[in-house]
PDB file of C-alpha atoms in Angstrom:
ATOM      1  CA  UNK A   1     -47.639 -10.234  66.575  1.00 51.00           C
ATOM      2  CA  UNK A   2     -48.740 -10.818  62.983  1.00 46.00           C
ATOM      3  CA  UNK A   3     -48.181  -7.117  62.232  1.00 47.00           C
ATOM      4  CA  UNK A   4     -44.626  -7.297  63.537  1.00 49.00           C
ATOM      5  CA  UNK A   5     -43.903 -10.420  61.480  1.00 44.00           C
ATOM      6  CA  UNK A   6     -45.251  -8.805  58.288  1.00 49.00           C
ATOM      7  CA  UNK A   7     -43.108  -5.735  58.907  1.00 43.00           C
ATOM      8  CA  UNK A   8     -39.997  -7.861  59.294  1.00 52.00           C
ATOM      9  CA  UNK A   9     -40.802  -9.744  56.081  1.00 49.00           C
ATOM     10  CA  UNK A  10     -41.141  -6.452  54.199  1.00 50.00           C
ATOM     11  CA  UNK A  11     -37.755  -5.328  55.505  1.00 51.00           C
ATOM     12  CA  UNK A  12     -36.151  -8.566  54.311  1.00 46.00           C
ATOM     13  CA  UNK A  13     -37.750  -8.244  50.849  1.00 45.00           C
ATOM     14  CA  UNK A  14     -36.653  -4.615  50.551  1.00 48.00           C
ATOM     15  CA  UNK A  15     -33.097  -5.405  51.667  1.00 47.00           C
ATOM     16  CA  UNK A  16     -32.881  -8.267  49.176  1.00 47.00           C
ATOM     17  CA  UNK A  17     -34.177  -6.016  46.390  1.00 48.00           C
ATOM     18  CA  UNK A  18     -31.641  -3.267  47.160  1.00 47.00           C
ATOM     19  CA  UNK A  19     -28.824  -5.829  47.403  1.00 49.00           C
ATOM     20  CA  UNK A  20     -29.627  -7.242  43.965  1.00 43.00           C
ATOM     21  CA  UNK A  21     -29.795  -3.733  42.470  1.00 46.00           C
ATOM     22  CA  UNK A  22     -26.470  -2.811  44.042  1.00 43.00           C
ATOM     23  CA  UNK A  23     -24.740  -5.918  42.682  1.00 43.00           C
ATOM     24  CA  UNK A  24     -26.277  -5.261  39.219  1.00 43.00           C
ATOM     25  CA  UNK A  25     -25.034  -1.654  39.176  1.00 41.00           C
ATOM     26  CA  UNK A  26     -21.620  -2.722  40.418  1.00 43.00           C
ATOM     27  CA  UNK A  27     -21.310  -5.205  37.564  1.00 44.00           C
ATOM     28  CA  UNK A  28     -22.236  -2.536  35.005  1.00 40.00           C
ATOM     29  CA  UNK A  29     -19.711  -0.058  36.384  1.00 43.00           C
ATOM     30  CA  UNK A  30     -16.992  -2.705  36.523  1.00 41.00           C
ATOM     31  CA  UNK A  31     -17.705  -3.755  32.941  1.00 40.00           C
ATOM     32  CA  UNK A  32     -17.520  -0.151  31.732  1.00 38.00           C
ATOM     33  CA  UNK A  33     -14.262   0.404  33.553  1.00 34.00           C
ATOM     34  CA  UNK A  34     -12.653  -2.630  31.959  1.00 33.00           C
ATOM     35  CA  UNK A  35     -14.064  -1.652  28.571  1.00 34.00           C
ATOM     36  CA  UNK A  36     -12.259   1.705  28.776  1.00 34.00           C
ATOM     37  CA  UNK A  37      -8.826   0.234  29.397  1.00 31.00           C
ATOM     38  CA  UNK A  38      -6.504   1.485  26.655  1.00 35.00           C
ATOM     39  CA  UNK A  39      -4.170  -0.887  24.804  1.00 37.00           C
ATOM     40  CA  UNK A  40      -0.454  -0.747  25.632  1.00 36.00           C
ATOM     41  CA  UNK A  41       1.340   2.217  24.074  1.00 40.00           C
ATOM     42  CA  UNK A  42       3.766  -0.055  22.225  1.00 39.00           C
ATOM     43  CA  UNK A  43       1.028  -2.070  20.515  1.00 39.00           C
ATOM     44  CA  UNK A  44       1.543  -2.313  16.752  1.00 44.00           C
ATOM     45  CA  UNK A  45      -0.871   0.107  15.090  1.00 43.00           C
ATOM     46  CA  UNK A  46      -0.063  -0.911  11.488  1.00 44.00           C
ATOM     47  CA  UNK A  47      -3.295  -1.802   9.688  1.00 45.00           C
ATOM     48  CA  UNK A  48      -3.640  -5.350   8.356  1.00 49.00           C
ATOM     49  CA  UNK A  49      -0.151  -6.849   8.516  1.00 54.00           C
ATOM     50  CA  UNK A  50      -1.346  -9.468   5.991  1.00 71.00           C
ATOM     51  CA  UNK A  51      -4.229  -7.901   4.048  1.00 81.00           C
ATOM     52  CA  UNK A  52      -6.944 -10.167   2.705  1.00 82.00           C
ATOM     53  CA  UNK A  53      -6.211  -8.984  -0.845  1.00 89.00           C
ATOM     54  CA  UNK A  54      -2.528  -9.932  -0.683  1.00 91.00           C
ATOM     55  CA  UNK A  55      -2.992 -12.793  -3.178  1.00 93.00           C
ATOM     56  CA  UNK A  56      -4.329 -10.331  -5.765  1.00 95.00           C
ATOM     57  CA  UNK A  57      -0.886  -8.831  -6.343  1.00 95.00           C
ATOM     58  CA  UNK A  58       0.362 -12.011  -7.995  1.00 95.00           C
ATOM     59  CA  UNK A  59      -2.529 -11.839 -10.480  1.00 94.00           C
ATOM     60  CA  UNK A  60      -1.769  -8.301 -11.641  1.00 96.00           C
ATOM     61  CA  UNK A  61       0.560  -6.817 -14.191  1.00 96.00           C
ATOM     62  CA  UNK A  62       2.036  -3.755 -12.495  1.00 97.00           C
ATOM     63  CA  UNK A  63       3.042  -0.540 -14.234  1.00 97.00           C
ATOM     64  CA  UNK A  64       5.398   1.973 -12.582  1.00 97.00           C
ATOM     65  CA  UNK A  65       5.468   5.441 -14.096  1.00 96.00           C
ATOM     66  CA  UNK A  66       7.031   8.819 -13.549  1.00 93.00           C
ATOM     67  CA  UNK A  67       6.324  11.639 -15.955  1.00 90.00           C
ATOM     68  CA  UNK A  68       9.665  13.314 -15.511  1.00 84.00           C
ATOM     69  CA  UNK A  69      10.672  14.929 -12.271  1.00 77.00           C
ATOM     70  CA  UNK A  70      13.102  17.579 -11.126  1.00 71.00           C
ATOM     71  CA  UNK A  71      13.557  19.430  -7.852  1.00 67.00           C
ATOM     72  CA  UNK A  72      16.341  21.556  -9.293  1.00 62.00           C
ATOM     73  CA  UNK A  73      16.655  24.010 -12.157  1.00 59.00           C
ATOM     74  CA  UNK A  74      19.713  22.176 -13.447  1.00 61.00           C
ATOM     75  CA  UNK A  75      18.981  19.716 -16.258  1.00 59.00           C
ATOM     76  CA  UNK A  76      21.609  17.282 -14.980  1.00 59.00           C
ATOM     77  CA  UNK A  77      19.531  16.654 -11.853  1.00 62.00           C
ATOM     78  CA  UNK A  78      16.351  15.789 -13.765  1.00 74.00           C
ATOM     79  CA  UNK A  79      14.783  12.324 -13.595  1.00 82.00           C
ATOM     80  CA  UNK A  80      13.484  11.652 -17.122  1.00 85.00           C
ATOM     81  CA  UNK A  81      10.193  10.055 -18.125  1.00 90.00           C
ATOM     82  CA  UNK A  82      10.296   6.377 -17.186  1.00 92.00           C
ATOM     83  CA  UNK A  83       7.719   3.621 -17.619  1.00 95.00           C
ATOM     84  CA  UNK A  84       8.195  -0.017 -16.651  1.00 97.00           C
ATOM     85  CA  UNK A  85       5.649  -2.842 -17.025  1.00 97.00           C
ATOM     86  CA  UNK A  86       6.199  -5.891 -14.841  1.00 98.00           C
ATOM     87  CA  UNK A  87       4.740  -9.255 -15.769  1.00 96.00           C
ATOM     88  CA  UNK A  88       2.493 -11.050 -13.313  1.00 96.00           C
ATOM     89  CA  UNK A  89       4.231 -12.741 -10.436  1.00 96.00           C
ATOM     90  CA  UNK A  90       5.144 -10.004  -7.947  1.00 97.00           C
ATOM     91  CA  UNK A  91       3.778 -11.385  -4.705  1.00 96.00           C
ATOM     92  CA  UNK A  92       3.125  -9.963  -1.267  1.00 96.00           C
ATOM     93  CA  UNK A  93       6.262 -10.022   0.902  1.00 95.00           C
ATOM     94  CA  UNK A  94       5.260  -7.829   3.839  1.00 93.00           C
ATOM     95  CA  UNK A  95       3.228  -4.870   5.075  1.00 92.00           C
ATOM     96  CA  UNK A  96       4.830  -3.238   8.074  1.00 90.00           C
ATOM     97  CA  UNK A  97       4.593   0.325   9.380  1.00 89.00           C
ATOM     98  CA  UNK A  98       2.432   1.215   6.379  1.00 93.00           C
ATOM     99  CA  UNK A  99       5.205   0.200   3.977  1.00 94.00           C
ATOM    100  CA  UNK A 100       4.370  -2.493   1.432  1.00 96.00           C
ATOM    101  CA  UNK A 101       6.914  -4.743  -0.257  1.00 97.00           C
ATOM    102  CA  UNK A 102       6.226  -6.951  -3.293  1.00 97.00           C
ATOM    103  CA  UNK A 103       8.786  -9.383  -4.665  1.00 98.00           C
ATOM    104  CA  UNK A 104       9.530 -11.742  -7.547  1.00 98.00           C
ATOM    105  CA  UNK A 105      12.816 -13.648  -7.515  1.00 97.00           C
ATOM    106  CA  UNK A 106      12.669 -14.264 -11.279  1.00 98.00           C
ATOM    107  CA  UNK A 107      10.578 -11.408 -12.609  1.00 97.00           C
ATOM    108  CA  UNK A 108      10.300 -10.287 -16.207  1.00 98.00           C
ATOM    109  CA  UNK A 109       9.745  -6.845 -17.715  1.00 97.00           C
ATOM    110  CA  UNK A 110       7.035  -6.905 -20.378  1.00 95.00           C
ATOM    111  CA  UNK A 111       7.523  -3.318 -21.566  1.00 94.00           C
ATOM    112  CA  UNK A 112       9.826  -0.397 -20.898  1.00 94.00           C
ATOM    113  CA  UNK A 113      10.127   3.144 -22.090  1.00 93.00           C
ATOM    114  CA  UNK A 114      13.002   5.134 -20.654  1.00 91.00           C
ATOM    115  CA  UNK A 115      13.400   8.610 -22.124  1.00 87.00           C
ATOM    116  CA  UNK A 116      16.888   9.381 -23.340  1.00 83.00           C
ATOM    117  CA  UNK A 117      16.955  13.012 -22.238  1.00 78.00           C
ATOM    118  CA  UNK A 118      19.613  13.465 -19.565  1.00 74.00           C
ATOM    119  CA  UNK A 119      20.885  10.075 -20.705  1.00 75.00           C
ATOM    120  CA  UNK A 120      24.418  10.573 -19.390  1.00 76.00           C
ATOM    121  CA  UNK A 121      23.216  10.961 -15.805  1.00 75.00           C
ATOM    122  CA  UNK A 122      21.501   7.588 -15.698  1.00 83.00           C
ATOM    123  CA  UNK A 123      23.104   5.715 -18.601  1.00 88.00           C
ATOM    124  CA  UNK A 124      23.850   2.542 -16.629  1.00 91.00           C
ATOM    125  CA  UNK A 125      20.335   2.368 -15.173  1.00 92.00           C
ATOM    126  CA  UNK A 126      18.808   2.937 -18.615  1.00 92.00           C
ATOM    127  CA  UNK A 127      20.926   0.265 -20.297  1.00 94.00           C
ATOM    128  CA  UNK A 128      20.430  -2.215 -17.451  1.00 96.00           C
ATOM    129  CA  UNK A 129      16.619  -2.119 -17.596  1.00 96.00           C
ATOM    130  CA  UNK A 130      16.604  -1.961 -21.393  1.00 95.00           C
ATOM    131  CA  UNK A 131      18.650  -5.172 -21.538  1.00 96.00           C
ATOM    132  CA  UNK A 132      16.320  -6.911 -19.087  1.00 97.00           C
ATOM    133  CA  UNK A 133      13.428  -6.112 -21.408  1.00 97.00           C
ATOM    134  CA  UNK A 134      14.966  -6.615 -24.845  1.00 96.00           C
ATOM    135  CA  UNK A 135      16.695  -9.882 -23.883  1.00 96.00           C
ATOM    136  CA  UNK A 136      13.851 -11.020 -21.582  1.00 97.00           C
ATOM    137  CA  UNK A 137      16.276 -11.705 -18.759  1.00 97.00           C
ATOM    138  CA  UNK A 138      14.718 -12.677 -15.400  1.00 98.00           C
ATOM    139  CA  UNK A 139      15.879 -10.640 -12.415  1.00 98.00           C
ATOM    140  CA  UNK A 140      15.109 -10.341  -8.704  1.00 98.00           C
ATOM    141  CA  UNK A 141      12.484  -7.603  -8.582  1.00 98.00           C
ATOM    142  CA  UNK A 142      11.439  -5.781  -5.416  1.00 98.00           C
ATOM    143  CA  UNK A 143       8.770  -3.086  -5.346  1.00 98.00           C
ATOM    144  CA  UNK A 144       8.605  -0.807  -2.295  1.00 97.00           C
ATOM    145  CA  UNK A 145       5.392   1.173  -1.810  1.00 97.00           C
ATOM    146  CA  UNK A 146       5.152   3.613   1.139  1.00 96.00           C
ATOM    147  CA  UNK A 147       1.377   3.722   1.559  1.00 96.00           C
ATOM    148  CA  UNK A 148       1.541   6.898   3.659  1.00 95.00           C
ATOM    149  CA  UNK A 149       2.964   8.723   0.616  1.00 96.00           C
ATOM    150  CA  UNK A 150       0.102   7.635  -1.657  1.00 97.00           C
ATOM    151  CA  UNK A 151      -3.277   9.312  -2.098  1.00 96.00           C
ATOM    152  CA  UNK A 152      -6.445   7.293  -1.573  1.00 94.00           C
ATOM    153  CA  UNK A 153      -8.343   9.877  -3.677  1.00 93.00           C
ATOM    154  CA  UNK A 154      -6.080  10.431  -6.678  1.00 93.00           C
ATOM    155  CA  UNK A 155      -5.732   8.181  -9.702  1.00 92.00           C
ATOM    156  CA  UNK A 156      -8.257   6.447 -11.929  1.00 93.00           C
ATOM    157  CA  UNK A 157     -10.934   4.082 -10.673  1.00 93.00           C
ATOM    158  CA  UNK A 158     -11.378   0.617 -12.259  1.00 93.00           C
ATOM    159  CA  UNK A 159     -11.802   0.842 -16.011  1.00 93.00           C
ATOM    160  CA  UNK A 160     -11.090  -1.128 -19.189  1.00 93.00           C
ATOM    161  CA  UNK A 161      -7.481  -0.411 -20.116  1.00 85.00           C
ATOM    162  CA  UNK A 162      -8.031  -0.636 -23.873  1.00 85.00           C
ATOM    163  CA  UNK A 163     -10.836  -1.469 -26.272  1.00 86.00           C
ATOM    164  CA  UNK A 164      -8.385  -1.846 -29.153  1.00 86.00           C
ATOM    165  CA  UNK A 165      -7.747  -5.555 -29.933  1.00 84.00           C
ATOM    166  CA  UNK A 166      -4.304  -4.658 -31.263  1.00 83.00           C
ATOM    167  CA  UNK A 167      -3.102  -3.330 -27.885  1.00 81.00           C
ATOM    168  CA  UNK A 168      -1.733  -5.420 -25.046  1.00 79.00           C
ATOM    169  CA  UNK A 169      -4.262  -4.071 -22.550  1.00 81.00           C
ATOM    170  CA  UNK A 170      -7.246  -5.092 -24.649  1.00 82.00           C
ATOM    171  CA  UNK A 171     -10.287  -6.015 -22.545  1.00 88.00           C
ATOM    172  CA  UNK A 172      -8.284  -5.914 -19.297  1.00 93.00           C
ATOM    173  CA  UNK A 173      -9.267  -3.957 -16.215  1.00 95.00           C
ATOM    174  CA  UNK A 174      -6.962  -1.473 -14.531  1.00 95.00           C
ATOM    175  CA  UNK A 175      -6.879   0.736 -11.456  1.00 96.00           C
ATOM    176  CA  UNK A 176      -4.435   3.628 -11.041  1.00 96.00           C
ATOM    177  CA  UNK A 177      -2.993   4.919  -7.763  1.00 97.00           C
ATOM    178  CA  UNK A 178      -0.993   8.156  -7.478  1.00 97.00           C
ATOM    179  CA  UNK A 179       1.528   9.462  -4.978  1.00 96.00           C
ATOM    180  CA  UNK A 180       0.766  12.622  -3.024  1.00 95.00           C
ATOM    181  CA  UNK A 181       3.941  14.205  -4.427  1.00 91.00           C
ATOM    182  CA  UNK A 182       7.460  13.362  -5.535  1.00 91.00           C
ATOM    183  CA  UNK A 183       8.675   9.880  -6.495  1.00 93.00           C
ATOM    184  CA  UNK A 184       8.211   7.704  -3.395  1.00 95.00           C
ATOM    185  CA  UNK A 185       7.672   4.374  -5.205  1.00 96.00           C
ATOM    186  CA  UNK A 186      10.854   2.350  -5.656  1.00 96.00           C
ATOM    187  CA  UNK A 187      11.565  -0.576  -7.979  1.00 97.00           C
ATOM    188  CA  UNK A 188      14.859  -2.433  -7.668  1.00 97.00           C
ATOM    189  CA  UNK A 189      16.095  -5.084 -10.088  1.00 98.00           C
ATOM    190  CA  UNK A 190      19.061  -7.338  -9.320  1.00 98.00           C
ATOM    191  CA  UNK A 191      20.797  -9.593 -11.820  1.00 97.00           C
ATOM    192  CA  UNK A 192      24.219 -11.220 -11.549  1.00 96.00           C
ATOM    193  CA  UNK A 193      25.168  -9.121  -8.545  1.00 95.00           C
ATOM    194  CA  UNK A 194      24.157  -5.776 -10.084  1.00 96.00           C
ATOM    195  CA  UNK A 195      21.227  -3.763  -8.691  1.00 97.00           C
ATOM    196  CA  UNK A 196      19.591  -0.741 -10.309  1.00 96.00           C
ATOM    197  CA  UNK A 197      16.662   1.419  -9.225  1.00 94.00           C
ATOM    198  CA  UNK A 198      13.704   3.135 -10.827  1.00 94.00           C
ATOM    199  CA  UNK A 199      11.515   5.620  -8.928  1.00 93.00           C
ATOM    200  CA  UNK A 200       7.865   6.283  -9.679  1.00 95.00           C
ATOM    201  CA  UNK A 201       4.852   8.449  -8.849  1.00 96.00           C
ATOM    202  CA  UNK A 202       2.011   6.409 -10.409  1.00 97.00           C
ATOM    203  CA  UNK A 203       1.098   2.733 -10.005  1.00 97.00           C
ATOM    204  CA  UNK A 204      -1.307   0.852 -12.268  1.00 97.00           C
ATOM    205  CA  UNK A 205      -2.561  -2.638 -11.442  1.00 97.00           C
ATOM    206  CA  UNK A 206      -3.967  -4.565 -14.424  1.00 96.00           C
ATOM    207  CA  UNK A 207      -6.317  -7.538 -13.959  1.00 96.00           C
ATOM    208  CA  UNK A 208      -8.354  -9.807 -16.229  1.00 94.00           C
ATOM    209  CA  UNK A 209     -11.404  -9.812 -13.985  1.00 91.00           C
ATOM    210  CA  UNK A 210     -13.666  -6.807 -13.363  1.00 93.00           C
ATOM    211  CA  UNK A 211     -14.990  -8.090 -10.035  1.00 93.00           C
ATOM    212  CA  UNK A 212     -11.489  -8.678  -8.711  1.00 93.00           C
ATOM    213  CA  UNK A 213     -10.184  -5.246  -9.712  1.00 94.00           C
ATOM    214  CA  UNK A 214     -13.153  -3.431  -8.170  1.00 95.00           C
ATOM    215  CA  UNK A 215     -12.758  -5.237  -4.846  1.00 94.00           C
ATOM    216  CA  UNK A 216      -8.982  -4.707  -4.941  1.00 95.00           C
ATOM    217  CA  UNK A 217      -9.448  -0.986  -5.573  1.00 96.00           C
ATOM    218  CA  UNK A 218     -11.788  -0.685  -2.592  1.00 95.00           C
ATOM    219  CA  UNK A 219      -9.599  -2.677  -0.184  1.00 94.00           C
ATOM    220  CA  UNK A 220      -6.280  -1.157  -1.264  1.00 95.00           C
ATOM    221  CA  UNK A 221      -7.539   2.421  -1.055  1.00 95.00           C
ATOM    222  CA  UNK A 222      -8.955   1.702   2.403  1.00 94.00           C
ATOM    223  CA  UNK A 223      -5.482   0.595   3.518  1.00 94.00           C
ATOM    224  CA  UNK A 224      -3.965   3.766   2.045  1.00 95.00           C
ATOM    225  CA  UNK A 225      -6.614   5.812   3.854  1.00 94.00           C
ATOM    226  CA  UNK A 226      -5.744   4.077   7.149  1.00 93.00           C
ATOM    227  CA  UNK A 227      -2.092   5.034   6.590  1.00 93.00           C
ATOM    228  CA  UNK A 228      -2.654   8.644   5.532  1.00 90.00           C
ATOM    229  CA  UNK A 229      -1.534  10.125   8.866  1.00 90.00           C
ATOM    230  CA  UNK A 230       1.250   7.638   9.536  1.00 90.00           C
ATOM    231  CA  UNK A 231       4.663   9.211  10.178  1.00 85.00           C
ATOM    232  CA  UNK A 232       7.546   6.745   9.886  1.00 83.00           C
ATOM    233  CA  UNK A 233      10.537   7.188  12.132  1.00 71.00           C
ATOM    234  CA  UNK A 234      13.006   7.828   9.340  1.00 59.00           C
ATOM    235  CA  UNK A 235      16.299   9.692   9.483  1.00 51.00           C
ATOM    236  CA  UNK A 236      16.156  13.205   8.005  1.00 49.00           C
ATOM    237  CA  UNK A 237      16.559  13.451   4.251  1.00 47.00           C
ATOM    238  CA  UNK A 238      19.902  14.696   2.985  1.00 42.00           C
ATOM    239  CA  UNK A 239      19.761  17.286   0.207  1.00 47.00           C
ATOM    240  CA  UNK A 240      22.374  16.152  -2.284  1.00 43.00           C
ATOM    241  CA  UNK A 241      24.142  18.611  -4.562  1.00 44.00           C
ATOM    242  CA  UNK A 242      22.560  18.878  -7.998  1.00 43.00           C
ATOM    243  CA  UNK A 243      23.790  16.215 -10.394  1.00 42.00           C
ATOM    244  CA  UNK A 244      24.720  13.608  -7.798  1.00 42.00           C
ATOM    245  CA  UNK A 245      23.096  10.323  -8.805  1.00 45.00           C
ATOM    246  CA  UNK A 246      22.922   7.333  -6.442  1.00 45.00           C
ATOM    247  CA  UNK A 247      22.175   3.916  -7.961  1.00 46.00           C
TER     248      UNK A 247
END
C-alpha cells in the first residue's frame, strides 16, 4: 500500500516538473517569435528626424564653396569659383528623407567671393549676392543639404581655422564636409521677392568652442554615414543644353 502511494507521488512530482518545463519553454519560444516581428514596411527609416545636435547649427558660421565646376567642354556652361560665408543664425528647419534644411529669415552674408569668369552667364546671381554682402542687406536664407550626397570620410577634421590674429577665423574651430561629387549643396537667398541660388561642393562649419565642434563633427558624420545608401525617390534629371542657366 505504502509502495503504491509513493509511486503515485513520484508520478505527480514528475508530471508537475514536466509541466513547468513545458510552460517555461513555451514562454521562451513565444518571446522569440514576437521579438522577430519586423516593423511595417512603410515605417519611416530616416535617421534622427530631430538630431540632438540641431541647436549647434545656430552657433556656427557656415561657409559654402565650389572650386569651379563644369560638366561640359563649353565655357558658357561653367560654374565659376564661388565662396559665401553666412553669419551665425541659420537654424535647423527639418531633416526628412536624409535631406537637411537650415533657415534664417533675416540672414546676413559676412564674406563673398564670386569669380568673374563666365560673368555674363550668371551676372544677375553675382550682382545679387554681391549687393547682399556689400550693403549688408538681410535676406531669407535657406540651405539645403542632401546628406546622401555627402561623404562621411572626406573633408577636414576639427582644427583651428587660423592662428593669425589679423584674420577673421583667428582662434576659431572649423570642420569641413565634402560632397561625393558634383554640386549638390544649395543655398537660396530671397529679398524683396527676388530669389537667387548658389550651389556648392564643400561645407565648413566654424565654432568658437573646441569641445562643441568635435562632438558636432562626430554626430554629423554619423548621420551622413547612416544616409550613405539612401536613394531618394526623385524624378530623373534632365540634361539641359549647354549654356542654359536656371536661377
